[in-house]
CSV table of C-alpha atoms and ligand atoms in Angstrom, one decimal:
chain,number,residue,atom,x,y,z
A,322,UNK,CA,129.4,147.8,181.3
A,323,UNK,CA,127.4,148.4,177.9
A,324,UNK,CA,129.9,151.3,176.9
A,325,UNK,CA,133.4,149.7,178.2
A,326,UNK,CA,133.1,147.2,175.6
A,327,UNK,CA,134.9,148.4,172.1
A,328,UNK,CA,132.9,149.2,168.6
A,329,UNK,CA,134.6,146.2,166.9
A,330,UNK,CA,133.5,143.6,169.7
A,331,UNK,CA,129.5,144.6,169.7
A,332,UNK,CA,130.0,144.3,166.2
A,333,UNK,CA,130.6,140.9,166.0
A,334,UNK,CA,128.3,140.0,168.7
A,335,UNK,CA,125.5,141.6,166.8
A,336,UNK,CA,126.2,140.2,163.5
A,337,UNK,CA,126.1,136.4,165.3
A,338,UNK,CA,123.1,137.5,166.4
A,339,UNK,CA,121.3,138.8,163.5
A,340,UNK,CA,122.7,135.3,161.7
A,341,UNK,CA,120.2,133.8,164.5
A,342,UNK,CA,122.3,133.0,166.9
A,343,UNK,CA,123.1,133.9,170.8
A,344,UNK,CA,126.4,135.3,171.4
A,345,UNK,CA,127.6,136.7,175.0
A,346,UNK,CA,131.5,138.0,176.7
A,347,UNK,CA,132.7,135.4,178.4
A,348,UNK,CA,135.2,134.3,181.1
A,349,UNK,CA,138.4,137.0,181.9
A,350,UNK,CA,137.0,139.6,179.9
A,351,UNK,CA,133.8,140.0,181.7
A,352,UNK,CA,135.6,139.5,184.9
A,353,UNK,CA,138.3,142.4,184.2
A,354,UNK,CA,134.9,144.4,183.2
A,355,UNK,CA,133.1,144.1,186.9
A,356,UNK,CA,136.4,145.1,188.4
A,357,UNK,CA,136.5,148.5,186.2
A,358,UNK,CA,140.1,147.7,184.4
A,359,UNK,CA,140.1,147.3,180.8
A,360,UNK,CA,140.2,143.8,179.4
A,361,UNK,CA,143.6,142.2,178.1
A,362,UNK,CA,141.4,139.9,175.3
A,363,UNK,CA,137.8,139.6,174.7
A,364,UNK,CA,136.3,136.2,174.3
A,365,UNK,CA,133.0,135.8,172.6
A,366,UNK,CA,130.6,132.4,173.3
A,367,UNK,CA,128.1,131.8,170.8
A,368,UNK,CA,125.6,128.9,169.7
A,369,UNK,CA,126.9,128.9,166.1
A,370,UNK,CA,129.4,126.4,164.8
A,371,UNK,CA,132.7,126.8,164.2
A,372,UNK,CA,132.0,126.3,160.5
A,373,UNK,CA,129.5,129.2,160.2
A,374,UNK,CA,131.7,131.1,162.4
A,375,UNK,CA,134.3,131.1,159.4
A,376,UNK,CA,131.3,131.8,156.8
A,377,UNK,CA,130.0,134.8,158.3
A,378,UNK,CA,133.0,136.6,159.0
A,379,UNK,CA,135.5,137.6,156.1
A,380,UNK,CA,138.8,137.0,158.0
A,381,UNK,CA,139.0,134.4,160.3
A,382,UNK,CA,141.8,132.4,161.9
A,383,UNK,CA,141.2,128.8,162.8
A,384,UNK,CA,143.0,129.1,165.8
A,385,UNK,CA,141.6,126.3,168.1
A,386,UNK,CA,139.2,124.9,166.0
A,387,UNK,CA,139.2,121.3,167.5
A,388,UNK,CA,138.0,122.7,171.3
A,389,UNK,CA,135.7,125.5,168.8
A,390,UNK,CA,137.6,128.5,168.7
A,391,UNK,CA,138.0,130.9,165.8
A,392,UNK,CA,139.7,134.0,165.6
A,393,UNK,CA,137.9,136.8,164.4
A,394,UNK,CA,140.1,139.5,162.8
A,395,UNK,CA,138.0,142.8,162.7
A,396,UNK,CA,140.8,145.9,161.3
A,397,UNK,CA,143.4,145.5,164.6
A,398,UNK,CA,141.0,143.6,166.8
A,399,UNK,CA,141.4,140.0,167.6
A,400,UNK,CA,138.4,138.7,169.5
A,401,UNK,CA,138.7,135.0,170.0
A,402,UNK,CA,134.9,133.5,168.9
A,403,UNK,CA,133.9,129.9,170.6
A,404,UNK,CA,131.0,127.7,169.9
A,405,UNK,CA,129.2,126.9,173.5
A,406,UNK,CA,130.1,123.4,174.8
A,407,UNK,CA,130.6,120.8,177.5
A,408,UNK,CA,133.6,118.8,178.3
A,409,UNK,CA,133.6,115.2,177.3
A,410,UNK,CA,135.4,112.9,180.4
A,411,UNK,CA,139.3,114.0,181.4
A,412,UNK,CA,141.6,110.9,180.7
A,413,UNK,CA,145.0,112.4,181.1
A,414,UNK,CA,144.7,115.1,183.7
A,415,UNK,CA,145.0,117.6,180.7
A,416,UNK,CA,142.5,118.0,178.2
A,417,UNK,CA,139.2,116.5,177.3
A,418,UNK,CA,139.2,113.7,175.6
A,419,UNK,CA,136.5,115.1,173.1
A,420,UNK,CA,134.0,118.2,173.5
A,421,UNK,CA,130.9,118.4,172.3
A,422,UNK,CA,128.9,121.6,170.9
A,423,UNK,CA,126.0,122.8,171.7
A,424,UNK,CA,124.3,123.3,175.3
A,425,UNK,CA,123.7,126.7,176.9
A,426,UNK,CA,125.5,129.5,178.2
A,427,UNK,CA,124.7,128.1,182.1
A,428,UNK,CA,126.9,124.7,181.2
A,429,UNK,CA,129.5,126.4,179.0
A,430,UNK,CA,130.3,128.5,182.4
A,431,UNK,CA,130.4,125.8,184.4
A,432,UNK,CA,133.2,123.9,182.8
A,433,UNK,CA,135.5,126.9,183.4
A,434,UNK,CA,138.1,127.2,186.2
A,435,UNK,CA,137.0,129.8,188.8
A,436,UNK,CA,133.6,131.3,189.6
A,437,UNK,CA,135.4,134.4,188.9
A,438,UNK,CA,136.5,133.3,185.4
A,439,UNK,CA,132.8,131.9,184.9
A,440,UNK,CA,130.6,134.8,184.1
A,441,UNK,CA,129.0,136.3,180.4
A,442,UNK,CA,127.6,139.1,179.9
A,443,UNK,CA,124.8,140.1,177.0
A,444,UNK,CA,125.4,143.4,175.2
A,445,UNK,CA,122.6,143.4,174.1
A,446,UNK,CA,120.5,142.8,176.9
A,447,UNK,CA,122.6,145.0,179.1
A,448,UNK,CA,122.8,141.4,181.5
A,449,UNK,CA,125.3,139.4,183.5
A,450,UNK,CA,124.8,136.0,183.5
A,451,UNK,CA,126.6,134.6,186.7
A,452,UNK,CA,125.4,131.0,188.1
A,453,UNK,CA,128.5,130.3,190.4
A,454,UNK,CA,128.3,133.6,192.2
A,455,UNK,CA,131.5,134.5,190.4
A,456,UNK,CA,130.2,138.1,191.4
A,457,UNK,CA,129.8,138.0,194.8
A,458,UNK,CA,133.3,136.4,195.3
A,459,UNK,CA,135.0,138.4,193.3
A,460,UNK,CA,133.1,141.6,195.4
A,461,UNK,CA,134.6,139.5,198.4
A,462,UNK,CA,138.1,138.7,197.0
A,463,UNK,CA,137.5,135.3,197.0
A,464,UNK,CA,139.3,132.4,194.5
A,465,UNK,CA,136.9,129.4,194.4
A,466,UNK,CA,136.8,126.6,191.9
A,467,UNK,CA,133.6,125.7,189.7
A,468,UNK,CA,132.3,122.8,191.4
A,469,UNK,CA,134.2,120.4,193.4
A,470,UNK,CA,138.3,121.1,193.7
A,471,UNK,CA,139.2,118.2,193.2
A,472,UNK,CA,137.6,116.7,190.1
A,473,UNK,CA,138.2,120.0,188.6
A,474,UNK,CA,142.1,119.8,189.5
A,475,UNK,CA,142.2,116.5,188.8
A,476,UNK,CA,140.7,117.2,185.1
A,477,UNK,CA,143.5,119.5,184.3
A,478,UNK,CA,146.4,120.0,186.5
A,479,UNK,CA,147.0,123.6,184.9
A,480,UNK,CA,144.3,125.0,186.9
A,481,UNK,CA,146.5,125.1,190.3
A,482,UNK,CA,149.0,127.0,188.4
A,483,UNK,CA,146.3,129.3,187.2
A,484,UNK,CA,144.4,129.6,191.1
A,485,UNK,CA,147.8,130.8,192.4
A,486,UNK,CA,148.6,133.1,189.4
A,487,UNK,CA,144.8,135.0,189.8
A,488,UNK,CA,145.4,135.3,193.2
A,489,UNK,CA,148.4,137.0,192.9
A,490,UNK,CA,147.6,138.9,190.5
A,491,UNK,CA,143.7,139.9,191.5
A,492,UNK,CA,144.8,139.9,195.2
A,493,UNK,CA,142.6,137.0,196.4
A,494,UNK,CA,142.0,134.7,199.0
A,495,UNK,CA,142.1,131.0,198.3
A,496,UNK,CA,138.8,129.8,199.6
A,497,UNK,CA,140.1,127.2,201.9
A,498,UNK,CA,138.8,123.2,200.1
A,499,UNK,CA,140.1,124.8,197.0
A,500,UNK,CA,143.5,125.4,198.7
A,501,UNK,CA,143.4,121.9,200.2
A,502,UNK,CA,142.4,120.4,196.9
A,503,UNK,CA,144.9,121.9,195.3
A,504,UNK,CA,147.9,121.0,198.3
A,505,UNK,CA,146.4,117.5,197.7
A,506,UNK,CA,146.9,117.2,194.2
A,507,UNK,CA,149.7,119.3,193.4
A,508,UNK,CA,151.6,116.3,191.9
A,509,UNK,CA,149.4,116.0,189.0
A,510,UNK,CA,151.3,119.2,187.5
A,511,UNK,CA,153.6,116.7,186.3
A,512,UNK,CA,151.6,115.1,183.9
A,513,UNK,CA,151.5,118.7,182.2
A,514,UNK,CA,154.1,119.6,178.9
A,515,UNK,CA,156.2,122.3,180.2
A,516,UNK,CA,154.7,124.6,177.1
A,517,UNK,CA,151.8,124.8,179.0
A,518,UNK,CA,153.3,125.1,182.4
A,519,UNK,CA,155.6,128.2,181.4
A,520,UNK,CA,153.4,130.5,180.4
A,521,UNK,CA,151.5,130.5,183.7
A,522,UNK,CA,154.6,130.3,185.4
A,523,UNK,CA,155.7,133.4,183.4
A,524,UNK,CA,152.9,135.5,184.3
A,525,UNK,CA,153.5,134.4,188.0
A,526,UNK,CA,157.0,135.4,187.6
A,527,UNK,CA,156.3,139.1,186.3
A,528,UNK,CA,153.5,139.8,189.5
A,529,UNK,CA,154.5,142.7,191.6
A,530,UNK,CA,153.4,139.8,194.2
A,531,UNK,CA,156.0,137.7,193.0
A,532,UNK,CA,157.5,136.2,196.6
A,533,UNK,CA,154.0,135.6,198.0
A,534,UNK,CA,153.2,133.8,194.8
A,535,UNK,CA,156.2,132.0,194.8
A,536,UNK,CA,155.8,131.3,198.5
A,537,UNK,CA,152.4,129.7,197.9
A,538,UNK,CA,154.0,127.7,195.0
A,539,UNK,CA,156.4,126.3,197.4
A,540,UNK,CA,153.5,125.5,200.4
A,541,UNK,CA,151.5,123.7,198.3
A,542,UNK,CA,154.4,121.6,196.4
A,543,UNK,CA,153.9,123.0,192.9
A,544,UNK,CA,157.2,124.7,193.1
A,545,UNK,CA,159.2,121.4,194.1
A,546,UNK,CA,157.9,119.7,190.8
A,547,UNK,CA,158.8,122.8,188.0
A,548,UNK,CA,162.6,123.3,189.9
A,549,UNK,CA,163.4,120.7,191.9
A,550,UNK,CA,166.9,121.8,192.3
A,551,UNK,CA,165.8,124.3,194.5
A,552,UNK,CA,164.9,121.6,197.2
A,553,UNK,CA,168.5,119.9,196.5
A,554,UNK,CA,171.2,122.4,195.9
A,555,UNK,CA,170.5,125.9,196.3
A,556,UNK,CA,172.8,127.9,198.1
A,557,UNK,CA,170.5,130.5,199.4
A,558,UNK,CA,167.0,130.0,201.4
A,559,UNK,CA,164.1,129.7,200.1
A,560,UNK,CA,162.4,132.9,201.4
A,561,UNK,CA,165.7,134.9,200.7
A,562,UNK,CA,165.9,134.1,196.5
A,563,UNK,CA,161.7,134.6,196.6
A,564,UNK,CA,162.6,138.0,198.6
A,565,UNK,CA,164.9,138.5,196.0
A,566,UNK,CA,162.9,137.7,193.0
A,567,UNK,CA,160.5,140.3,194.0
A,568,UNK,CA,162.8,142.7,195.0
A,569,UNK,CA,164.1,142.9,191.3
A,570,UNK,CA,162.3,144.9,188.0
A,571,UNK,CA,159.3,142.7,186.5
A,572,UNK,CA,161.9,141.4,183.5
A,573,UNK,CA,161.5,138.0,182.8
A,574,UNK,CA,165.4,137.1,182.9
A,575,UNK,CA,166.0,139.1,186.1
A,576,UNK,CA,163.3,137.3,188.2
A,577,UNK,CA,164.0,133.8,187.0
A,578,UNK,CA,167.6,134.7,187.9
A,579,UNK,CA,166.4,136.3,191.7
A,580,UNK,CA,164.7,132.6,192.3
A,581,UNK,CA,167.3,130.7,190.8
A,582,UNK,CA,170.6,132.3,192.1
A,583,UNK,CA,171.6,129.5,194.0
A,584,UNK,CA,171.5,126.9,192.1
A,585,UNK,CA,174.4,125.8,189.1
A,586,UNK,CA,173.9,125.0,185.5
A,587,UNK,CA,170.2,127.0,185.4
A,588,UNK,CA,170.6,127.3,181.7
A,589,UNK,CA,169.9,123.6,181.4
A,590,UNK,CA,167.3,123.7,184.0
A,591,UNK,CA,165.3,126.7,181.7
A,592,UNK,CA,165.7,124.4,178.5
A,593,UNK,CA,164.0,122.0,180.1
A,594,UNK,CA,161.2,124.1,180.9
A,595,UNK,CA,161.4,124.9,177.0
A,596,UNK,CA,162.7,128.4,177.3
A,597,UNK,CA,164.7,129.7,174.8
A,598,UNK,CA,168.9,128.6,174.3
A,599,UNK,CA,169.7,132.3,174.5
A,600,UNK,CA,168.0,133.0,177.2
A,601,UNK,CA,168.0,130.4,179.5
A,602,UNK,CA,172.4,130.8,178.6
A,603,UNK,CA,171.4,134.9,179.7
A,604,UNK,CA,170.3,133.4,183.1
A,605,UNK,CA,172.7,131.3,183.5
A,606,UNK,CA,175.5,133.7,182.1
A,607,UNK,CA,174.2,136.5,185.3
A,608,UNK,CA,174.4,133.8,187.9
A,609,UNK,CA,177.5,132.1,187.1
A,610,UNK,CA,179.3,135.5,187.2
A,611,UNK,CA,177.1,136.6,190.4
A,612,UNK,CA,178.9,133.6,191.8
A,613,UNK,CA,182.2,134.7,190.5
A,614,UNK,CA,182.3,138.2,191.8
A,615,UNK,CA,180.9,137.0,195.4
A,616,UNK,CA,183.8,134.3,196.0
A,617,UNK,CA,186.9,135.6,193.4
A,618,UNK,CA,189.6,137.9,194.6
A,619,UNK,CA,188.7,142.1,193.4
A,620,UNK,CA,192.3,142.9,192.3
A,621,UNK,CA,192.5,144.9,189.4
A,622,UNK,CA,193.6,142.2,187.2
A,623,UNK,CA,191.1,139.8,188.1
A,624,UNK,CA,188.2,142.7,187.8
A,625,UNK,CA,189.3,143.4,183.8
A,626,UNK,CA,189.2,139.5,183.1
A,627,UNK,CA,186.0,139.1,184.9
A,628,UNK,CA,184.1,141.9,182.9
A,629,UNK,CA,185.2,140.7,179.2
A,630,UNK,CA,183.6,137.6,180.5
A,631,UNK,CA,180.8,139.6,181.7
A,632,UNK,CA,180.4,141.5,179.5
A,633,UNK,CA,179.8,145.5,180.0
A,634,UNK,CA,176.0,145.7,179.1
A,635,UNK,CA,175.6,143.2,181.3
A,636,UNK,CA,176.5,144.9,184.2
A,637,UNK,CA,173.5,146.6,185.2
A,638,UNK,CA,172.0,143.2,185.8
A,639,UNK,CA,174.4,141.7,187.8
A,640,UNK,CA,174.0,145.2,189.8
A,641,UNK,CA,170.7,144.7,190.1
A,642,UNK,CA,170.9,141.3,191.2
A,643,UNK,CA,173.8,142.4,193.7
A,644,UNK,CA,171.5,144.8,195.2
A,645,UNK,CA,168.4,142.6,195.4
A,646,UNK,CA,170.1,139.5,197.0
A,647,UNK,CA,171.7,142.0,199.6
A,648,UNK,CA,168.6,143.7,200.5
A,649,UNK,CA,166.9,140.0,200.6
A,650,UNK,CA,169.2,139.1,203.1
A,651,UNK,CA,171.1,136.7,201.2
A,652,UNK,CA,174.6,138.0,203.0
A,653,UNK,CA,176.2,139.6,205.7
A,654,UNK,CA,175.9,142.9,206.2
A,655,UNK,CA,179.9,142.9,205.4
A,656,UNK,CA,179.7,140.5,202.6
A,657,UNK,CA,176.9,142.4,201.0
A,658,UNK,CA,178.8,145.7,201.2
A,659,UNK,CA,182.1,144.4,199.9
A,660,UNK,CA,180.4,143.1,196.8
A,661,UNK,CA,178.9,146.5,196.0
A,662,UNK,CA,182.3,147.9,196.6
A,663,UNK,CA,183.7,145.2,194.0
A,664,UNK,CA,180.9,146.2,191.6
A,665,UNK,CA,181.3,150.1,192.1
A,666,UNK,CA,184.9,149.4,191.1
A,667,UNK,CA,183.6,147.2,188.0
A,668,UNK,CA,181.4,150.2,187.3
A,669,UNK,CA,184.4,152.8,187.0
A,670,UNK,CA,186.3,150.5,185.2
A,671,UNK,CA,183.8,149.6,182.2
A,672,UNK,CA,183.8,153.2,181.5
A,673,UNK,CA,187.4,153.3,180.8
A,674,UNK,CA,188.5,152.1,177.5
A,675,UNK,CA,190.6,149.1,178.0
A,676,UNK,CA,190.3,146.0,175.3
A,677,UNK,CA,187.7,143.5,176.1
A,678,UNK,CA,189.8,140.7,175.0
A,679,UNK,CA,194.0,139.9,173.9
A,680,UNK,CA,192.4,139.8,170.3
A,681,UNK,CA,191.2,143.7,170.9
A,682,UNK,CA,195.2,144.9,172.0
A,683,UNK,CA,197.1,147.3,169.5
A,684,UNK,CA,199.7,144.5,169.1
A,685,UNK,CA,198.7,141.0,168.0
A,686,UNK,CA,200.8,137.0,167.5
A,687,UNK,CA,203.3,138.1,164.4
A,688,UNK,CA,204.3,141.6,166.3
A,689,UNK,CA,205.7,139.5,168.8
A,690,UNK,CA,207.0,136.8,166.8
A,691,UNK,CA,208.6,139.5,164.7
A,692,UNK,CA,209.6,141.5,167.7
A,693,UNK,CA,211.6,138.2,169.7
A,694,UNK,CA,212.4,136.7,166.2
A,695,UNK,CA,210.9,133.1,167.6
A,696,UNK,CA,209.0,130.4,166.1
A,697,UNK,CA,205.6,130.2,166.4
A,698,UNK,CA,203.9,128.0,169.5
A,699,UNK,CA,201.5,128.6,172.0
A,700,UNK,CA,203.7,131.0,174.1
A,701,UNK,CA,202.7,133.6,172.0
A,702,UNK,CA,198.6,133.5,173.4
A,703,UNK,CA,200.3,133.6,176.7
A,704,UNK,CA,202.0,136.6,176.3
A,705,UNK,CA,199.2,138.1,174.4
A,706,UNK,CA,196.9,137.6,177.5
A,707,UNK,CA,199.8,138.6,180.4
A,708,UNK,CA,200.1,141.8,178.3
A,709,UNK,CA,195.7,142.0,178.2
A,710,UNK,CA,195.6,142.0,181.8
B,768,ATP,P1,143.8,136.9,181.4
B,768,ATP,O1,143.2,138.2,181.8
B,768,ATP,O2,145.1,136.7,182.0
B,768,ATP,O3,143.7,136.6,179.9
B,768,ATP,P2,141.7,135.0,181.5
B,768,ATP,O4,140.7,134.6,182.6
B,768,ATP,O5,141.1,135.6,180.3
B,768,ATP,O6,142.8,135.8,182.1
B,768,ATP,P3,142.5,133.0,179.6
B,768,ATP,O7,143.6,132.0,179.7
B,768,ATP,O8,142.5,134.0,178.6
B,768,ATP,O9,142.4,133.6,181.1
B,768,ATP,O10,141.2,132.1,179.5
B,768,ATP,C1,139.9,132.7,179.2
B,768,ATP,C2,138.8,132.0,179.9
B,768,ATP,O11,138.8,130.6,179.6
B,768,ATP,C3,139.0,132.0,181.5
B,768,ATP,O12,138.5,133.1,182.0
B,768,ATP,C4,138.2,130.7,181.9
B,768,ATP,O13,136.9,131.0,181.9
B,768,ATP,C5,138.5,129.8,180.7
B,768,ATP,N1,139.7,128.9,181.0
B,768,ATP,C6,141.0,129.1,180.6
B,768,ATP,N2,141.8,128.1,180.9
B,768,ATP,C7,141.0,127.2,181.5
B,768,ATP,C8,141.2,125.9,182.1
B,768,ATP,N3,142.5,125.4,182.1
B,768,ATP,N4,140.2,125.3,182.6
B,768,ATP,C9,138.9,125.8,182.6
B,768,ATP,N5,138.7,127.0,182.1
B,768,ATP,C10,139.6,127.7,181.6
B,769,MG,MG1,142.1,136.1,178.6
């Protein structure tokens, strides 16, 4: 493992430790490491303060100071540097309510989530320090919560969001009281700000084992709590928009529009979950229109009008979600293949070069006015737009 870990990140490690302190890898770094892929993020533990932390190295960030954690910025590296502690009681089902330095590397790993997550590793001891046997279930594929499930779900709620997204992603098992713990408290997700739920539900999202995640978010009752509209108005099944979801490219907007296909006004749904006005409007923009083009009539008229609302570059998208929501199963063979036709037809036509809009025709309001010698009055956006389409 000695030689996987970069230059920069011994570096530091050594420096702590000629300052007198112990210093070790800990948590997904060392678990990426056993498994032979190359860490995302390395995370350093050490006895020293946060406060010395800062004094020894030149450029530091104070990045999460109040739970111990200090960037360390070493020429493009990051490596995130946190004093070793324990966990003061859980109040809120979120966060300790204070945390307290000090301790040893054996109690710093068993605050963390998974046995998996729980390991460090010495550099300079060439040694892997592993009290939950973190190794031998991640040998055996195994997910299993540090201690008991359901004081450490009941702590912080986030970790159920987390068990499903390591298993997707790691290809895991669920070892089976940590499933049940989890089913059992799956309502205390709702005690959780949604800025902490998203970006777990993000990395979910972009899986290439999307629908199984999402089906395990649905079994256990997570996925009832983040979208409950899915439960009260979706026009599709369940297992057809998680089908769909994962039948689509690993692009944010295009998954959450897969799950969410059947529901109406999803861009207020997404600001809720604090994502962004644009985008959760992009989502809701490529369903409304996927709605649209499976109900509306295809004649040619109606096509042109439907893609300046579109929008051409959207196009591909909506194709893409077409496809995916066929192949899911989400229509009739029939229906399914009249859409395609519908979007084929879109296809040809956004290559021609028609105006996008009455404002983009050759003629505009006074050529007409002119042209019929009229007064002014809303006729003349009427004609406009006959002579558009
Ligand atoms: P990734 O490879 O996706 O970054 P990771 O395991 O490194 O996965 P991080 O969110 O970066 O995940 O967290 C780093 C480590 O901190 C984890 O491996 C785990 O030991 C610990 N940890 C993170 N979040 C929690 C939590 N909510 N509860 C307990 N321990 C946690
Ligand atoms: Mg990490």
């Amino acid at each position: 493992m000695y030689r996987q870990v970069p230059a920069p990140v011994l570096k530091i490690i050594d420096r702590l430790e000629k300052n007198g302190h112990r210093a070790y890898l800990v948590g997904g770094c060392v678990r990426d490491l056993l498994r032979g892929v190359v860490p995302q993020d390395w995370d350093v533990a050490t006895t020293a303060l946060p406060s010395l932390v800062q004094e020894i190295f030149p450029r530091t960030l104070p990045t999460g100071i109040a739970y111990g954690t200090v960037t360390v910025i070493c020429g493009d590296d990051e490596v995130e540097v946190t004093t070793l502690r324990r966990d003061g009681i859980y109040r809120n089902g979120r966060h300790p309510s204070r945390v307290f330095f000090g301790g040893d590397i054996g109690q710093d790993l068993r605050r963390r989530d998974f046995t998996i997550n729980a390991m460090a590793y010495d550099p300079r001891q060439d040694e892997l320090i592993d009290p939950t046997g973190g190794l031998e279930d991640l040998q055996a594929g195994i997910l299993r919560a540090v201690g008991d499930p359901r004081v450490r779900f009941r702590e912080d709620a986030l970790r159920m969001l987390r068990a499903i997204r390591f298993v997707g992603q790691l290809g895991l098992e669920i070892e089976p009281e940590t499933w049940q713990a989890l089913c059992s408290l799956h309502t205390g997700l709702g005690r959780l700000a949604s800025e902490r739920i998203r970006p777990e539900l993000d990395k979910i999202l972009l899986q290439g084992s999307v629908a199984s995640s999402l089906a395990k978010l649905d079994e256990s009752g997570l996925l009832g709590l983040i979208f409950p509209p899915l439960y009260s108005q979706n026009s599709y099944p369940l297992t057809v928009v998680f089908r769909a979801a994962g039948l689509l490219p690993p692009v944010l907007h295009l998954r959450l529009a897969g799950l969410l296909v059947g529901l109406t006004d999803v861009a207020s749904l997404l600001k809720g979950l604090h994502y962004g006005k644009d985008f959760s409007r992009q989502v809701g923009h490529l369903i409304k229109h996927l709605d649209t083009i499976s109900k509306n009539p295809a004649d040619p008229a109606s096509l042109r009008y439907f893609l300046s609302s579109l929008g051409r570059e959207k196009l591909t998208d909506l194709g893409l979600l077409v496809n995916s929501l066929k192949e899911a199963g989400g229509w009739s063979r029939g229906e399914g293949t009249e859409i395609q036709k519908r979007l084929q037809k879109l296809g040809r036509l956004a290559k021609e070069d028609f105006p996008l809009s009455p404002a983009q025709l050759a003629v505009d309001g006074s050529d007409i006015i002119d042209y019929l010698e009229l007064k002014p009055g809303p006729w003349v956006g009427v004609i406009l737009e006959q002579l558009w389409l």
